[in-house]
Amino acid sequence: MNKLIVSLLLTLGITGAAVAAEGPLKGDATAGQAKAAVCGACHGPDGNSPAPNFPKLAGQGERYLTKQMHDIKDGKRTVLEMTGLLTNLSDQDLADIAAYFASQKGSVGAADPKLVDKGQALFQGGKLAEDQPIGGMPACKACHIAGGSGLAEAGFPHLSGQHAQYTAKQLKDFREKVRSIDGDASNKMMTDIAAKLSDKDIEALSSYIQGLH
């Protein structure tokens, strides 16, 4: 396994142990349904967003969802559409909302047939260094699994079926370090990986992920 991935897993494992010792909040999906009502305007009532620029949340891992909401609430991650929406929510509220969306079934998308081969090669096999001085890109499946289900316990997000438009924007934001959090190991890993992707790579990869199931 890629040394970077092994290092990240060890870091996440240590972090996870510390959180466990503190007693992480357990989300209540039933309570979360009511609390997530306002989220439905953009993400869909069950987390299956009908708009390609808003992410699908259905089936996403609780740990990942909770972290993203905390990062947005704390100002570590900027999402203009989310400004102020989480301000008055407690940690328990966020845990409940995450549990609700995690319990929902994600919808299936479709990939552009012309981009499948390239997208599949990148996701399942990575990218060789070619002439790039910064080296090659590890396969996405190393952290997100071959079927795109992710590793919920490690905080690696579920990707399969995600809107191509949203995924492409996130990859470009990682590449340009627009989505960058100091001291966040998983975030740094994504900025390093995205730096190796061209616009064409991102287009193919995002399309493939949309149709992955």
mmCIF file of C-alpha atoms in Angstrom:
data_model
loop_
_atom_site.group_PDB
_atom_site.id
_atom_site.type_symbol
_atom_site.label_atom_id
_atom_site.label_comp_id
_atom_site.label_asym_id
_atom_site.label_seq_id
_atom_site.Cartn_x
_atom_site.Cartn_y
_atom_site.Cartn_z
ATOM 1 C CA MET A 1 0.000 0.000 0.000
ATOM 2 C CA ASN A 2 1.206 3.514 -0.763
ATOM 3 C CA LYS A 3 3.317 4.891 2.120
ATOM 4 C CA LEU A 4 1.289 8.104 2.176
ATOM 5 C CA ILE A 5 -1.923 6.148 2.684
ATOM 6 C CA VAL A 6 -0.397 3.986 5.415
ATOM 7 C CA SER A 7 0.840 7.111 7.202
ATOM 8 C CA LEU A 8 -2.574 8.728 6.950
ATOM 9 C CA LEU A 9 -4.356 5.649 8.271
ATOM 10 C CA LEU A 10 -2.017 5.579 11.257
ATOM 11 C CA THR A 11 -2.681 9.260 11.911
ATOM 12 C CA LEU A 12 -6.428 8.745 11.649
ATOM 13 C CA GLY A 13 -6.181 5.725 13.918
ATOM 14 C CA ILE A 14 -4.455 7.735 16.626
ATOM 15 C CA THR A 15 -6.970 10.556 16.244
ATOM 16 C CA GLY A 16 -9.841 8.085 16.359
ATOM 17 C CA ALA A 17 -8.508 6.554 19.563
ATOM 18 C CA ALA A 18 -8.351 9.971 21.191
ATOM 19 C CA VAL A 19 -11.920 10.747 20.164
ATOM 20 C CA ALA A 20 -13.115 7.369 21.411
ATOM 21 C CA ALA A 21 -11.513 8.031 24.781
ATOM 22 C CA GLU A 22 -13.508 11.243 25.069
ATOM 23 C CA GLY A 23 -16.727 9.450 24.211
ATOM 24 C CA PRO A 24 -17.942 10.586 20.772
ATOM 25 C CA LEU A 25 -21.561 11.611 20.429
ATOM 26 C CA LYS A 26 -23.848 8.943 19.018
ATOM 27 C CA GLY A 27 -26.187 10.266 16.379
ATOM 28 C CA ASP A 28 -29.918 9.519 16.398
ATOM 29 C CA ALA A 29 -31.192 9.115 12.832
ATOM 30 C CA THR A 30 -34.834 9.525 13.850
ATOM 31 C CA ALA A 31 -34.149 12.824 15.607
ATOM 32 C CA GLY A 32 -31.889 13.806 12.748
ATOM 33 C CA GLN A 33 -34.661 13.578 10.158
ATOM 34 C CA ALA A 34 -36.508 16.552 11.637
ATOM 35 C CA LYS A 35 -33.310 18.504 12.225
ATOM 36 C CA ALA A 36 -32.239 17.917 8.613
ATOM 37 C CA ALA A 37 -35.439 19.405 7.175
ATOM 38 C CA VAL A 38 -33.738 22.665 6.221
ATOM 39 C CA CYS A 39 -30.962 20.704 4.472
ATOM 40 C CA GLY A 40 -33.528 19.227 2.075
ATOM 41 C CA ALA A 41 -33.879 22.468 0.137
ATOM 42 C CA CYS A 42 -30.478 21.876 -1.472
ATOM 43 C CA HIS A 43 -29.593 18.272 -0.690
ATOM 44 C CA GLY A 44 -33.027 16.670 -1.086
ATOM 45 C CA PRO A 45 -35.270 15.422 1.773
ATOM 46 C CA ASP A 46 -33.481 12.072 1.857
ATOM 47 C CA GLY A 47 -30.055 13.419 0.931
ATOM 48 C CA ASN A 48 -30.314 12.654 -2.786
ATOM 49 C CA SER A 49 -29.772 16.133 -4.144
ATOM 50 C CA PRO A 50 -31.518 16.777 -7.488
ATOM 51 C CA ALA A 51 -29.121 19.654 -8.247
ATOM 52 C CA PRO A 52 -25.725 18.676 -9.707
ATOM 53 C CA ASN A 53 -23.881 21.436 -7.853
ATOM 54 C CA PHE A 54 -25.071 20.272 -4.422
ATOM 55 C CA PRO A 55 -23.667 16.983 -3.098
ATOM 56 C CA LYS A 56 -25.692 13.883 -2.420
ATOM 57 C CA LEU A 57 -25.476 13.118 1.296
ATOM 58 C CA ALA A 58 -27.507 9.899 1.362
ATOM 59 C CA GLY A 59 -25.399 6.926 2.412
ATOM 60 C CA GLN A 60 -22.415 9.087 3.304
ATOM 61 C CA GLY A 61 -20.378 7.991 6.325
ATOM 62 C CA GLU A 62 -21.338 9.569 9.657
ATOM 63 C CA ARG A 63 -17.761 10.371 10.605
ATOM 64 C CA TYR A 64 -17.121 12.201 7.336
ATOM 65 C CA LEU A 65 -20.415 14.113 7.431
ATOM 66 C CA THR A 66 -19.915 15.153 11.038
ATOM 67 C CA LYS A 67 -16.379 16.368 10.366
ATOM 68 C CA GLN A 68 -17.434 18.391 7.323
ATOM 69 C CA MET A 69 -20.250 20.066 9.234
ATOM 70 C CA HIS A 70 -17.908 20.931 12.098
ATOM 71 C CA ASP A 71 -15.299 22.271 9.659
ATOM 72 C CA ILE A 72 -17.928 24.463 7.989
ATOM 73 C CA LYS A 73 -19.390 25.633 11.298
ATOM 74 C CA ASP A 74 -15.929 26.439 12.687
ATOM 75 C CA GLY A 75 -14.917 28.337 9.554
ATOM 76 C CA LYS A 76 -12.226 25.855 8.514
ATOM 77 C CA ARG A 77 -14.042 25.003 5.290
ATOM 78 C CA THR A 78 -15.817 27.716 3.322
ATOM 79 C CA VAL A 79 -19.112 26.843 1.634
ATOM 80 C CA LEU A 80 -20.937 30.078 0.861
ATOM 81 C CA GLU A 81 -24.335 28.385 0.577
ATOM 82 C CA MET A 82 -23.903 27.013 4.103
ATOM 83 C CA THR A 83 -23.022 30.332 5.720
ATOM 84 C CA GLY A 84 -24.842 30.663 9.033
ATOM 85 C CA LEU A 85 -26.938 27.511 8.620
ATOM 86 C CA LEU A 86 -25.007 25.528 11.229
ATOM 87 C CA THR A 87 -24.272 28.345 13.669
ATOM 88 C CA ASN A 88 -27.043 27.537 16.150
ATOM 89 C CA LEU A 89 -26.773 23.752 15.914
ATOM 90 C CA SER A 90 -25.217 21.819 18.787
ATOM 91 C CA ASP A 91 -22.723 18.970 18.451
ATOM 92 C CA GLN A 92 -25.605 16.566 19.135
ATOM 93 C CA ASP A 93 -27.668 18.174 16.371
ATOM 94 C CA LEU A 94 -24.821 17.670 13.901
ATOM 95 C CA ALA A 95 -24.357 14.056 15.007
ATOM 96 C CA ASP A 96 -28.091 13.388 14.562
ATOM 97 C CA ILE A 97 -28.177 14.968 11.095
ATOM 98 C CA ALA A 98 -25.138 12.923 10.046
ATOM 99 C CA ALA A 99 -26.781 9.736 11.338
ATOM 100 C CA TYR A 100 -29.967 10.477 9.392
ATOM 101 C CA PHE A 101 -28.275 11.039 6.049
ATOM 102 C CA ALA A 102 -25.941 8.083 6.600
ATOM 103 C CA SER A 103 -28.999 5.851 7.042
ATOM 104 C CA GLN A 104 -30.493 6.810 3.678
ATOM 105 C CA LYS A 105 -29.908 4.975 0.401
ATOM 106 C CA GLY A 106 -27.997 6.899 -2.235
ATOM 107 C CA SER A 107 -29.347 7.159 -5.774
ATOM 108 C CA VAL A 108 -27.433 5.846 -8.782
ATOM 109 C CA GLY A 109 -26.067 8.137 -11.485
ATOM 110 C CA ALA A 110 -24.718 7.540 -14.985
ATOM 111 C CA ALA A 111 -21.287 8.111 -16.502
ATOM 112 C CA ASP A 112 -20.501 9.506 -19.942
ATOM 113 C CA PRO A 113 -19.654 6.376 -21.988
ATOM 114 C CA LYS A 114 -16.851 8.255 -23.744
ATOM 115 C CA LEU A 115 -15.103 8.953 -20.441
ATOM 116 C CA VAL A 116 -15.529 5.607 -18.685
ATOM 117 C CA ASP A 117 -12.239 3.996 -19.739
ATOM 118 C CA LYS A 118 -10.088 6.930 -18.670
ATOM 119 C CA GLY A 119 -12.056 7.504 -15.477
ATOM 120 C CA GLN A 120 -11.886 3.840 -14.556
ATOM 121 C CA ALA A 121 -8.138 3.724 -15.175
ATOM 122 C CA LEU A 122 -7.568 6.674 -12.851
ATOM 123 C CA PHE A 123 -9.920 5.510 -10.096
ATOM 124 C CA GLN A 124 -8.886 1.867 -10.083
ATOM 125 C CA GLY A 125 -5.241 2.156 -11.113
ATOM 126 C CA GLY A 126 -3.998 5.669 -10.383
ATOM 127 C CA LYS A 127 -1.736 7.710 -12.627
ATOM 128 C CA LEU A 128 1.925 7.241 -13.434
ATOM 129 C CA ALA A 129 4.321 10.120 -12.917
ATOM 130 C CA GLU A 130 4.925 10.636 -16.655
ATOM 131 C CA ASP A 131 6.972 13.853 -16.924
ATOM 132 C CA GLN A 132 5.576 15.339 -13.730
ATOM 133 C CA PRO A 133 8.258 16.157 -11.151
ATOM 134 C CA ILE A 134 5.759 15.701 -8.313
ATOM 135 C CA GLY A 135 5.278 11.990 -8.959
ATOM 136 C CA GLY A 136 2.342 9.735 -9.701
ATOM 137 C CA MET A 137 -1.136 9.531 -8.226
ATOM 138 C CA PRO A 138 -2.278 6.525 -6.155
ATOM 139 C CA ALA A 139 -5.481 4.760 -7.148
ATOM 140 C CA CYS A 140 -8.613 6.328 -5.655
ATOM 141 C CA LYS A 141 -9.804 2.848 -4.687
ATOM 142 C CA ALA A 142 -7.026 2.635 -2.084
ATOM 143 C CA CYS A 143 -9.080 4.846 0.236
ATOM 144 C CA HIS A 144 -12.508 4.949 -1.385
ATOM 145 C CA ILE A 145 -12.752 1.206 -2.258
ATOM 146 C CA ALA A 146 -13.168 -0.200 -5.789
ATOM 147 C CA GLY A 147 -16.933 0.329 -5.710
ATOM 148 C CA GLY A 148 -16.639 3.838 -4.282
ATOM 149 C CA SER A 149 -18.251 3.028 -0.925
ATOM 150 C CA GLY A 150 -15.404 4.612 1.037
ATOM 151 C CA LEU A 151 -14.125 3.659 4.487
ATOM 152 C CA ALA A 152 -16.651 5.104 6.915
ATOM 153 C CA GLU A 153 -14.725 4.291 10.099
ATOM 154 C CA ALA A 154 -11.572 5.958 8.773
ATOM 155 C CA GLY A 155 -13.495 8.990 7.563
ATOM 156 C CA PHE A 156 -12.891 8.362 3.851
ATOM 157 C CA PRO A 157 -16.082 9.444 2.045
ATOM 158 C CA HIS A 158 -18.530 7.434 -0.001
ATOM 159 C CA LEU A 159 -18.169 8.595 -3.623
ATOM 160 C CA SER A 160 -20.250 6.301 -5.825
ATOM 161 C CA GLY A 161 -23.143 8.042 -7.555
ATOM 162 C CA GLN A 162 -22.000 11.527 -6.555
ATOM 163 C CA HIS A 163 -22.820 14.302 -9.034
ATOM 164 C CA ALA A 164 -19.987 14.775 -11.534
ATOM 165 C CA GLN A 165 -20.304 18.561 -11.397
ATOM 166 C CA TYR A 166 -19.887 18.626 -7.620
ATOM 167 C CA THR A 167 -17.006 16.133 -7.625
ATOM 168 C CA ALA A 168 -15.170 18.051 -10.338
ATOM 169 C CA LYS A 169 -15.435 21.288 -8.372
ATOM 170 C CA GLN A 170 -14.121 19.661 -5.206
ATOM 171 C CA LEU A 171 -11.147 18.141 -7.029
ATOM 172 C CA LYS A 172 -10.314 21.507 -8.590
ATOM 173 C CA ASP A 173 -10.691 23.215 -5.211
ATOM 174 C CA PHE A 174 -8.298 20.675 -3.693
ATOM 175 C CA ARG A 175 -5.880 21.129 -6.601
ATOM 176 C CA GLU A 176 -5.871 24.912 -6.263
ATOM 177 C CA LYS A 177 -5.812 24.637 -2.439
ATOM 178 C CA VAL A 178 -9.091 26.507 -2.189
ATOM 179 C CA ARG A 179 -10.260 23.610 -0.038
ATOM 180 C CA SER A 180 -7.303 23.369 2.290
ATOM 181 C CA ILE A 181 -7.132 23.002 6.074
ATOM 182 C CA ASP A 182 -3.796 23.381 7.882
ATOM 183 C CA GLY A 183 -2.887 20.374 9.967
ATOM 184 C CA ASP A 184 -5.575 18.144 8.447
ATOM 185 C CA ALA A 185 -3.879 14.958 7.215
ATOM 186 C CA SER A 186 -6.686 13.720 4.966
ATOM 187 C CA ASN A 187 -7.123 17.191 3.462
ATOM 188 C CA LYS A 188 -3.398 17.439 2.676
ATOM 189 C CA MET A 189 -3.518 14.030 1.060
ATOM 190 C CA MET A 190 -6.286 15.201 -1.276
ATOM 191 C CA THR A 191 -4.501 18.448 -2.184
ATOM 192 C CA ASP A 192 -1.378 16.428 -3.031
ATOM 193 C CA ILE A 193 -3.352 13.962 -5.151
ATOM 194 C CA ALA A 194 -5.450 16.565 -6.952
ATOM 195 C CA ALA A 195 -2.286 18.475 -7.879
ATOM 196 C CA LYS A 196 -1.473 15.594 -10.208
ATOM 197 C CA LEU A 197 -4.779 15.788 -12.100
ATOM 198 C CA SER A 198 -5.366 17.738 -15.304
ATOM 199 C CA ASP A 199 -8.762 19.211 -16.177
ATOM 200 C CA LYS A 200 -9.331 16.262 -18.540
ATOM 201 C CA ASP A 201 -8.425 13.810 -15.776
ATOM 202 C CA ILE A 202 -10.894 15.481 -13.431
ATOM 203 C CA GLU A 203 -13.648 15.444 -16.054
ATOM 204 C CA ALA A 204 -13.195 11.712 -16.690
ATOM 205 C CA LEU A 205 -12.798 10.791 -13.023
ATOM 206 C CA SER A 206 -15.850 12.780 -11.935
ATOM 207 C CA SER A 207 -18.000 11.246 -14.662
ATOM 208 C CA TYR A 208 -16.839 7.732 -13.745
ATOM 209 C CA ILE A 209 -17.618 8.305 -10.057
ATOM 210 C CA GLN A 210 -21.126 9.523 -10.942
ATOM 211 C CA GLY A 211 -21.857 6.206 -12.649
ATOM 212 C CA LEU A 212 -20.030 4.020 -10.131
ATOM 213 C CA HIS A 213 -22.229 1.659 -8.111
#
